[in-house]
Amino acid sequence: MHRNSLQAFIADVRSSWGPLSSELIADCRGHLRALLHAPTTEDWLAALLNERPASRELYRDPDHGFVLLAHTEDEGLYRRPHDHGRSWVLYGVQSGDVEMGGYGRATDPDGQVRLVKRDATLVRPGTAMAYLPGDIHDTHCRSGPALLFRFTERDLQVEDKQEGRITRYADQDGVFRVARP
């Protein structure tokens, strides 16, 4: 029986799955890169490119809990710095260009937390980026519409809404600080 690229990705990730390690990240990143090169004629990908959903769940693993989502972002869309709580995440760009910035936390003399931008990477089609638990990043769609795949170790809705583990940052007079709910 012939598998499409999405089915192959799921099977490959399931066979690689285990505790967080360098090998797991490398394996899953490689699987995601392969998915980013799926033929646009495959029905699932053709539908995404045609419909351009802001967000669509493509797969949720019943045994391991990982989730694969697709996001279409318009040029100029900016998502403020945030982390993913306890989860590690892979972002892959299928089309368009997305700049992803990395941040470190610093503490002012008065004890307030602020972010320091350490880098920015222009992520082009076929490229996948890894963010480990606690890593802080932002995204800015530079050319679009961009189609991104976001692979998460666990359900981030639970991590955020139910457990309150995701931290978001807001610009306060030119400095990113922890956003107040």
XYZ file of N, CA, C and O in Angstrom:
724
model
N 0.842 -1.184 0.000
C 0.000 0.000 0.000
C 0.889 1.250 0.000
O 1.835 1.351 0.773
N 0.584 2.173 -0.863
C 1.366 3.403 -0.993
C 0.974 4.404 0.099
O -0.204 4.642 0.331
N 1.997 4.976 0.755
C 1.761 6.005 1.765
C 2.100 7.362 1.170
O 3.084 7.485 0.434
N 1.295 8.378 1.522
C 1.660 9.722 1.107
C 2.699 10.267 2.094
O 3.045 9.619 3.090
N 3.199 11.460 1.828
C 4.266 12.042 2.647
C 3.830 12.284 4.089
O 4.635 12.125 5.016
N 2.570 12.662 4.289
C 2.073 12.892 5.642
C 2.017 11.578 6.419
O 2.444 11.511 7.578
N 1.522 10.536 5.795
C 1.470 9.221 6.446
C 2.873 8.703 6.746
O 3.118 8.121 7.812
N 3.811 8.943 5.838
C 5.197 8.521 6.060
C 5.805 9.298 7.231
O 6.505 8.715 8.068
N 5.538 10.609 7.310
C 6.030 11.426 8.417
C 5.545 10.863 9.755
O 6.331 10.671 10.683
N 4.256 10.586 9.842
C 3.672 10.063 11.084
C 4.329 8.737 11.465
O 4.746 8.542 12.612
N 4.444 7.834 10.515
C 5.049 6.527 10.793
C 6.513 6.679 11.215
O 6.964 6.018 12.158
N 7.232 7.576 10.550
C 8.646 7.771 10.875
C 8.820 8.369 12.266
O 9.694 7.936 13.025
N 7.999 9.359 12.608
C 8.104 9.964 13.943
C 7.740 8.935 15.013
O 8.432 8.817 16.028
N 6.683 8.173 14.778
C 6.285 7.152 15.753
C 7.412 6.141 15.975
O 7.660 5.718 17.103
N 8.115 5.777 14.911
C 9.196 4.785 15.060
C 10.421 5.393 15.748
O 11.199 4.653 16.360
N 10.597 6.705 15.680
C 11.733 7.383 16.319
C 11.447 7.772 17.761
O 12.369 8.094 18.500
N 10.176 7.790 18.160
C 9.755 8.437 19.411
C 10.436 7.866 20.638
O 10.674 6.670 20.747
N 10.714 8.758 21.578
C 11.304 8.388 22.852
C 11.512 9.638 23.674
O 11.032 10.722 23.314
N 12.259 9.542 24.767
C 12.525 10.711 25.604
C 13.327 11.769 24.826
O 14.063 11.446 23.893
N 13.187 13.013 25.242
C 13.908 14.112 24.608
C 15.408 13.841 24.630
O 15.982 13.557 25.682
N 15.999 13.886 23.458
C 17.440 13.681 23.309
C 17.870 14.368 22.019
O 17.042 14.726 21.177
N 19.162 14.522 21.873
C 19.698 15.093 20.633
C 19.295 14.241 19.437
O 18.965 14.769 18.367
N 19.315 12.930 19.613
C 18.977 12.018 18.525
C 17.510 12.161 18.131
O 17.181 12.161 16.940
N 16.617 12.280 19.125
C 15.197 12.429 18.820
C 14.949 13.719 18.049
O 14.226 13.726 17.051
N 15.552 14.821 18.486
C 15.374 16.097 17.782
C 15.894 15.976 16.352
O 15.230 16.388 15.397
N 17.071 15.404 16.181
C 17.642 15.256 14.842
C 16.756 14.382 13.957
O 16.511 14.720 12.783
N 16.269 13.261 14.504
C 15.407 12.383 13.723
C 14.117 13.089 13.312
O 13.739 13.073 12.132
N 13.434 13.714 14.280
C 12.154 14.368 13.987
C 12.345 15.551 13.036
O 11.524 15.789 12.157
N 13.446 16.263 13.208
C 13.743 17.381 12.304
C 13.958 16.861 10.880
O 13.485 17.450 9.911
N 14.649 15.758 10.746
C 14.838 15.152 9.429
C 13.521 14.695 8.821
O 13.283 14.886 7.619
N 12.651 14.113 9.637
C 11.333 13.689 9.146
C 10.516 14.906 8.693
O 9.822 14.851 7.678
N 10.613 15.999 9.463
C 9.868 17.211 9.095
C 10.424 17.803 7.800
O 9.652 18.243 6.939
N 11.728 17.800 7.650
C 12.317 18.306 6.390
C 11.805 17.500 5.202
O 11.530 18.054 4.137
N 11.706 16.197 5.367
C 11.174 15.368 4.277
C 9.730 15.755 3.968
O 9.344 15.853 2.798
N 8.942 16.009 5.005
C 7.551 16.416 4.802
C 7.467 17.756 4.064
O 6.578 17.967 3.243
N 8.409 18.643 4.336
C 8.415 19.954 3.679
C 8.649 19.844 2.176
O 8.335 20.776 1.431
N 9.185 18.715 1.731
C 9.436 18.488 0.307
C 8.368 17.592 -0.333
O 8.574 17.089 -1.432
N 7.250 17.420 0.351
C 6.161 16.611 -0.210
C 5.689 17.225 -1.528
O 5.649 18.457 -1.670
N 5.322 16.398 -2.489
C 4.795 16.932 -3.743
C 3.495 17.708 -3.491
O 2.616 17.234 -2.768
N 3.394 18.866 -4.076
C 2.190 19.695 -3.887
C 0.961 19.068 -4.539
O -0.145 19.569 -4.365
N 1.153 17.979 -5.251
C 0.025 17.274 -5.855
C -0.643 16.297 -4.888
O -1.727 15.786 -5.188
N 0.003 16.033 -3.739
C -0.648 15.155 -2.759
C -1.890 15.878 -2.239
O -1.836 17.071 -1.918
N -2.988 15.166 -2.135
C -4.284 15.774 -1.808
C -4.254 16.625 -0.545
O -4.781 17.734 -0.524
N -3.669 16.125 0.525
C -3.664 16.844 1.806
C -2.925 18.177 1.682
O -3.368 19.184 2.242
N -1.798 18.197 0.951
C -1.020 19.424 0.805
C -1.666 20.368 -0.198
O -1.721 21.589 0.033
N -2.208 19.837 -1.278
C -2.910 20.673 -2.251
C -4.080 21.396 -1.578
O -4.316 22.583 -1.833
N -4.794 20.697 -0.707
C -5.919 21.310 0.010
C -5.429 22.433 0.923
O -6.049 23.501 0.981
N -4.331 22.223 1.641
C -3.797 23.273 2.521
C -3.394 24.505 1.724
O -3.683 25.641 2.119
N -2.714 24.286 0.604
C -2.261 25.407 -0.214
C -3.435 26.150 -0.851
O -3.382 27.367 -1.028
N -4.495 25.434 -1.151
C -5.680 26.050 -1.742
C -6.528 26.775 -0.699
O -6.963 27.910 -0.912
N -6.756 26.138 0.444
C -7.651 26.696 1.466
C -6.970 27.729 2.358
O -7.645 28.581 2.933
N -5.659 27.614 2.545
C -4.882 28.553 3.352
C -5.465 28.757 4.759
O -5.724 29.881 5.178
N -5.648 27.685 5.527
C -6.210 27.844 6.877
C -5.222 28.538 7.816
O -4.013 28.305 7.738
N -5.743 29.398 8.685
C -4.888 30.039 9.683
C -4.255 28.971 10.564
O -3.088 29.085 10.938
N -5.004 27.938 10.887
C -4.490 26.843 11.694
C -5.325 25.596 11.416
O -6.548 25.677 11.355
N -4.639 24.473 11.244
C -5.345 23.203 11.058
C -4.508 22.086 11.674
O -3.309 21.974 11.410
N -5.161 21.290 12.486
C -4.490 20.115 13.044
C -4.457 19.038 11.971
O -5.495 18.659 11.434
N -3.256 18.543 11.695
C -3.088 17.485 10.704
C -3.011 16.107 11.336
O -3.404 15.124 10.722
N -2.488 16.047 12.568
C -2.369 14.756 13.240
C -2.154 14.964 14.729
O -1.446 15.879 15.148
N -2.758 14.093 15.521
C -2.566 14.037 16.976
C -2.331 12.577 17.320
O -3.182 11.726 17.045
N -1.186 12.283 17.910
C -0.857 10.889 18.177
C -1.556 10.389 19.442
O -1.376 10.973 20.516
N -2.335 9.325 19.311
C -3.090 8.827 20.465
C -2.221 8.171 21.536
O -2.630 8.097 22.691
N -1.035 7.710 21.164
C -0.168 7.029 22.123
C 0.877 7.948 22.743
O 1.132 7.878 23.949
N 1.486 8.794 21.935
C 2.603 9.607 22.403
C 2.232 11.067 22.672
O 2.980 11.766 23.346
N 1.117 11.532 22.135
C 0.631 12.883 22.421
C 1.176 13.985 21.539
O 0.760 15.138 21.667
N 2.095 13.685 20.615
C 2.600 14.762 19.766
C 1.531 15.209 18.777
O 0.594 14.470 18.469
N 1.681 16.463 18.295
C 0.675 17.083 17.433
C 1.384 17.751 16.259
O 2.410 18.414 16.440
N 0.823 17.600 15.071
C 1.312 18.298 13.884
C 0.221 19.244 13.419
O -0.916 18.826 13.183
N 0.574 20.520 13.310
C -0.354 21.555 12.860
C 0.190 22.223 11.613
O 1.413 22.279 11.404
N -0.708 22.767 10.805
C -0.338 23.599 9.659
C -0.879 24.995 9.923
O -1.987 25.156 10.441
N -0.072 26.000 9.585
C -0.478 27.398 9.747
C -0.172 28.145 8.464
O 0.933 28.024 7.924
N -1.137 28.925 7.998
C -0.886 29.833 6.886
C -0.787 31.229 7.470
O -1.658 31.654 8.234
N 0.296 31.925 7.133
C 0.521 33.266 7.670
C 0.699 34.246 6.527
O 1.433 33.975 5.567
N 0.030 35.373 6.638
C 0.155 36.418 5.632
C 1.426 37.220 5.864
O 1.895 37.355 7.005
N 1.945 37.763 4.785
C 3.138 38.592 4.876
C 2.927 39.697 5.903
O 1.868 40.334 5.937
N 3.901 39.894 6.759
C 3.835 40.926 7.788
C 3.330 40.439 9.132
O 3.497 41.139 10.132
N 2.715 39.255 9.192
C 2.191 38.763 10.473
C 3.348 38.569 11.452
O 4.340 37.905 11.145
N 3.203 39.145 12.641
C 4.226 39.049 13.671
C 3.629 38.403 14.910
O 2.555 38.787 15.357
N 4.324 37.412 15.428
C 3.926 36.762 16.678
C 4.999 37.089 17.718
O 6.169 36.739 17.539
N 4.562 37.758 18.770
C 5.470 38.234 19.823
C 6.262 37.097 20.451
O 5.853 35.944 20.391
N 7.350 37.458 21.131
C 8.147 36.428 21.799
C 7.307 35.610 22.788
O 6.429 36.153 23.476
N 7.617 34.324 22.813
C 6.920 33.381 23.695
C 7.777 32.131 23.819
O 8.713 31.917 23.054
N 7.441 31.313 24.798
C 8.049 29.990 24.893
C 6.927 28.969 24.740
O 5.786 29.336 24.477
N 7.247 27.715 24.880
C 6.239 26.657 24.772
C 6.177 25.819 26.043
O 5.904 24.621 25.986
N 6.441 26.458 27.171
C 6.343 25.750 28.434
C 7.304 24.580 28.493
O 8.476 24.704 28.179
N 6.782 23.418 28.856
C 7.609 22.208 28.988
C 7.854 21.511 27.653
O 8.589 20.537 27.584
N 7.215 21.989 26.607
C 7.257 21.298 25.327
C 8.435 21.724 24.463
O 8.884 22.861 24.523
N 8.905 20.798 23.640
C 9.822 21.163 22.557
C 9.013 21.186 21.273
O 7.979 20.520 21.152
N 9.469 22.019 20.342
C 8.690 22.305 19.137
C 9.621 22.367 17.932
O 10.746 22.865 18.034
N 9.131 21.895 16.805
C 9.810 22.083 15.522
C 8.907 22.910 14.624
O 7.700 22.659 14.549
N 9.489 23.913 13.974
C 8.785 24.686 12.950
C 9.434 24.362 11.614
O 10.663 24.375 11.505
N 8.629 24.118 10.604
C 9.146 23.915 9.258
C 8.392 24.800 8.295
O 7.181 24.943 8.398
N 9.114 25.392 7.365
C 8.495 26.277 6.377
C 8.381 25.519 5.056
O 9.375 25.053 4.508
N 7.141 25.415 4.568
C 6.881 24.746 3.296
C 6.919 25.752 2.155
O 7.411 25.458 1.081
N 6.373 26.956 2.386
C 6.405 28.012 1.371
C 6.442 29.358 2.072
O 5.998 29.489 3.210
N 6.981 30.365 1.401
C 7.137 31.682 2.003
C 8.436 31.753 2.788
O 9.229 30.804 2.802
N 8.671 32.889 3.416
C 9.857 33.094 4.252
C 9.402 33.631 5.601
O 8.608 34.576 5.651
N 9.932 33.055 6.673
C 9.570 33.474 8.023
C 10.843 33.723 8.813
O 11.719 32.855 8.879
N 10.939 34.905 9.410
C 12.070 35.209 10.275
C 11.729 34.759 11.686
O 10.655 35.078 12.200
N 12.645 34.008 12.294
C 12.454 33.535 13.661
C 13.593 34.063 14.510
O 14.764 33.831 14.202
N 13.232 34.813 15.537
C 14.222 35.406 16.428
C 14.320 34.613 17.711
O 13.337 34.070 18.201
N 15.531 34.549 18.264
C 15.760 33.881 19.537
C 16.104 34.901 20.608
O 16.768 35.904 20.332
N 15.630 34.661 21.815
C 15.800 35.593 22.935
C 16.328 34.882 24.164
O 16.078 33.704 24.375
N 17.009 35.646 24.987
C 17.411 35.198 26.307
C 16.767 36.106 27.345
O 16.486 37.276 27.073
N 16.527 35.559 28.521
C 15.966 36.343 29.629
C 17.087 36.999 30.411
O 18.096 36.369 30.694
N 16.889 38.262 30.757
C 17.843 38.995 31.599
C 17.037 39.656 32.713
O 15.849 39.941 32.546
N 17.675 39.908 33.824
C 17.004 40.551 34.948
C 17.624 41.922 35.178
O 18.845 42.048 35.322
N 16.775 42.945 35.186
C 17.213 44.311 35.464
C 17.618 44.431 36.934
O 17.225 43.601 37.761
N 18.364 45.484 37.284
C 18.749 45.682 38.693
C 17.543 45.753 39.642
O 17.649 45.383 40.805
N 16.373 46.194 39.101
C 15.181 46.273 39.942
C 14.423 44.943 40.017
O 13.347 44.865 40.601
N 14.994 43.893 39.402
C 14.380 42.573 39.480
C 13.403 42.254 38.362
O 12.898 41.134 38.297
N 13.129 43.196 37.470
C 12.206 42.936 36.364
C 12.895 42.120 35.275
O 14.050 42.359 34.947
N 12.158 41.166 34.719
C 12.661 40.341 33.624
C 12.440 41.084 32.315
O 11.384 41.669 32.083
N 13.463 41.052 31.465
C 13.348 41.598 30.120
C 14.029 40.632 29.170
O 14.812 39.775 29.593
N 13.705 40.753 27.905
C 14.312 39.890 26.904
C 15.442 40.607 26.181
O 15.368 41.815 25.941
N 16.439 39.829 25.805
C 17.536 40.304 24.975
C 17.528 39.430 23.724
O 17.609 38.202 23.815
N 17.403 40.090 22.564
C 17.390 39.328 21.313
C 18.803 38.867 21.000
O 19.735 39.661 20.962
N 18.942 37.561 20.789
C 20.280 37.023 20.538
C 20.531 36.769 19.064
O 21.666 36.801 18.612
N 19.458 36.489 18.294
C 19.660 36.223 16.867
C 18.341 36.266 16.119
O 17.271 36.328 16.733
N 18.443 36.258 14.806
C 17.279 36.150 13.925
C 17.714 35.333 12.720
O 18.800 35.539 12.176
N 16.864 34.384 12.337
C 17.157 33.507 11.211
C 16.019 33.601 10.214
O 14.854 33.467 10.595
N 16.351 33.836 8.945
C 15.344 33.814 7.900
C 15.152 32.358 7.489
O 16.067 31.728 6.936
N 13.992 31.817 7.806
C 13.700 30.412 7.555
C 12.976 30.315 6.220
O 11.889 30.869 6.048
N 13.596 29.625 5.305
C 13.090 29.501 3.936
C 12.487 28.109 3.719
O 12.688 27.206 4.537
N 11.756 27.931 2.619
C 11.141 26.624 2.354
C 12.143 25.477 2.438
O 13.277 25.574 1.960
N 11.703 24.413 3.098
C 12.514 23.223 3.259
C 13.335 23.201 4.531
O 13.995 22.212 4.829
N 13.281 24.286 5.313
C 14.083 24.400 6.520
C 13.224 24.170 7.760
O 12.078 24.620 7.806
N 13.800 23.512 8.757
C 13.107 23.257 10.022
C 13.956 23.760 11.173
O 15.175 23.556 11.188
N 13.313 24.421 12.125
C 13.975 24.966 13.313
C 13.469 24.228 14.545
O 12.284 23.908 14.636
N 14.367 24.018 15.511
C 14.009 23.345 16.762
C 14.065 24.334 17.915
O 14.992 25.144 18.006
N 13.065 24.261 18.797
C 13.026 25.051 20.028
C 12.778 24.087 21.176
O 11.786 23.358 21.179
N 13.685 24.115 22.138
C 13.606 23.217 23.289
C 12.797 23.855 24.412
O 12.507 25.062 24.368
N 12.404 23.081 25.430
C 11.639 23.665 26.534
C 12.363 24.894 27.103
O 13.572 24.864 27.350
N 11.613 25.976 27.239
C 12.149 27.216 27.783
C 12.735 28.161 26.758
O 12.967 29.331 27.061
N 13.010 27.682 25.530
C 13.518 28.584 24.493
C 12.458 29.635 24.170
O 11.273 29.318 24.047
N 12.901 30.868 24.001
C 12.000 31.983 23.710
C 12.270 32.439 22.282
O 13.423 32.619 21.887
N 11.203 32.611 21.512
C 11.349 33.028 20.121
C 10.147 33.838 19.670
O 9.099 33.844 20.315
N 10.318 34.547 18.555
C 9.201 35.205 17.881
C 9.220 34.781 16.423
O 10.177 34.139 15.969
N 8.140 35.071 15.710
C 8.094 34.790 14.276
C 7.546 36.008 13.553
O 6.686 36.722 14.082
N 8.061 36.232 12.345
C 7.619 37.353 11.523
C 7.623 36.873 10.071
O 8.679 36.564 9.524
N 6.437 36.793 9.473
C 6.316 36.345 8.090
C 6.855 37.442 7.173
O 6.294 38.534 7.107
N 7.936 37.144 6.481
C 8.595 38.133 5.613
C 8.088 38.084 4.180
O 8.107 39.097 3.489
N 7.683 36.917 3.706
C 7.045 36.820 2.396
C 5.996 35.731 2.476
O 6.228 34.667 3.044
N 4.858 36.055 1.952
C 3.760 35.111 2.103
C 2.736 35.259 1.008
O 2.906 36.070 0.103
N 1.707 34.451 1.101
C 1.419 33.665 2.289
C 2.446 32.555 2.487
O 2.930 31.974 1.534
N 2.750 32.313 3.754
C 3.688 31.258 4.124
C 2.905 30.100 4.725
O 1.950 30.307 5.476
N 3.314 28.896 4.380
C 2.736 27.703 4.988
C 3.797 27.101 5.899
O 4.898 26.755 5.440
N 3.465 27.024 7.184
C 4.368 26.464 8.192
C 3.750 25.213 8.785
O 2.532 25.131 8.945
N 4.604 24.275 9.138
C 4.192 23.126 9.927
C 4.791 23.313 11.312
O 5.975 23.664 11.445
N 3.975 23.110 12.319
C 4.434 23.192 13.706
C 4.203 21.827 14.341
O 3.068 21.369 14.461
N 5.298 21.193 14.725
C 5.261 19.883 15.355
C 5.562 20.090 16.829
O 6.616 20.623 17.183
N 4.633 19.701 17.686
C 4.800 19.909 19.120
C 4.823 18.568 19.847
O 4.076 17.656 19.501
N 5.661 18.507 20.849
C 5.796 17.285 21.640
C 4.490 16.929 22.346
O 4.207 15.768 22.586
N 3.710 17.939 22.682
C 2.453 17.739 23.413
C 1.459 18.796 22.960
O 1.803 19.709 22.235
N 0.236 18.710 23.428
C -0.822 19.659 23.084
C -0.548 20.992 23.776
O -0.630 21.095 25.002
N -0.223 22.003 23.004
C 0.095 23.308 23.589
C -1.137 24.034 24.126
O -0.999 24.921 24.960
N -2.316 23.664 23.673
C -3.530 24.260 24.247
C -3.656 23.863 25.716
O -4.006 24.684 26.559
N -3.361 22.619 26.014
C -3.389 22.157 27.406
C -2.275 22.844 28.186
O -2.483 23.340 29.298
N -1.090 22.886 27.601
C 0.073 23.503 28.251
C -0.219 24.973 28.595
O 0.173 25.466 29.650
N -0.947 25.650 27.724
C -1.228 27.083 27.904
C -2.497 27.321 28.722
O -2.444 27.857 29.826
N -3.617 26.921 28.192
C -4.919 27.283 28.782
C -5.216 26.558 30.093
O -5.765 27.142 31.007
N -4.872 25.283 30.182
C -5.211 24.523 31.375
C -4.120 24.565 32.439
O -4.415 24.583 33.625
N -2.856 24.583 31.989
C -1.771 24.495 32.949
C -0.994 25.795 33.117
O -0.176 25.908 34.019
N -1.253 26.794 32.241
C -0.629 28.105 32.366
C 0.887 28.091 32.320
O 1.547 28.891 32.989
N 1.463 27.214 31.515
C 2.922 27.070 31.494
C 3.605 27.871 30.383
O 4.832 27.962 30.373
N 2.861 28.404 29.438
C 3.463 29.160 28.337
C 3.579 30.619 28.749
O 2.629 31.209 29.258
N 4.763 31.188 28.511
C 5.001 32.591 28.843
C 5.052 33.401 27.565
O 5.745 33.033 26.612
N 4.308 34.502 27.562
C 4.317 35.442 26.447
C 4.906 36.751 26.933
O 4.813 37.086 28.107
N 5.461 37.493 25.991
C 6.117 38.750 26.319
C 5.476 39.868 25.515
O 5.017 39.663 24.398
N 5.452 41.062 26.099
C 4.855 42.234 25.455
C 5.870 43.367 25.435
O 6.686 43.500 26.362
N 5.794 44.181 24.406
C 6.668 45.347 24.272
C 6.180 46.424 25.238
O 5.056 46.894 25.141
N 7.040 46.799 26.166
C 6.740 47.867 27.126
C 7.817 48.931 26.973
O 8.939 48.761 27.454
N 7.473 49.975 26.227
C 8.416 51.078 25.982
C 9.710 50.589 25.350
O 10.809 50.979 25.763
N 9.576 49.717 24.344
C 10.742 49.250 23.599
C 11.473 48.079 24.217
O 12.501 47.652 23.696
N 10.961 47.538 25.310
C 11.592 46.394 25.984
C 10.537 45.309 26.137
O 9.431 45.571 26.596
N 10.885 44.072 25.727
C 9.959 42.960 25.924
C 10.052 42.491 27.362
O 11.122 42.145 27.873
N 8.875 42.493 28.028
C 8.764 42.015 29.413
C 7.624 40.999 29.467
O 6.799 40.921 28.572
N 7.598 40.226 30.546
C 6.537 39.237 30.709
C 5.188 39.943 30.585
O 4.939 40.963 31.237
N 4.326 39.387 29.684
C 3.004 39.983 29.477
C 2.111 39.669 30.669
O 2.143 38.569 31.219
N 1.348 40.614 31.053
C 0.387 40.428 32.147
C -0.900 39.866 31.538
O -1.360 40.350 30.522
N -1.492 38.836 32.166
C -2.726 38.249 31.622
C -3.885 39.220 31.597
O -3.934 40.210 32.215
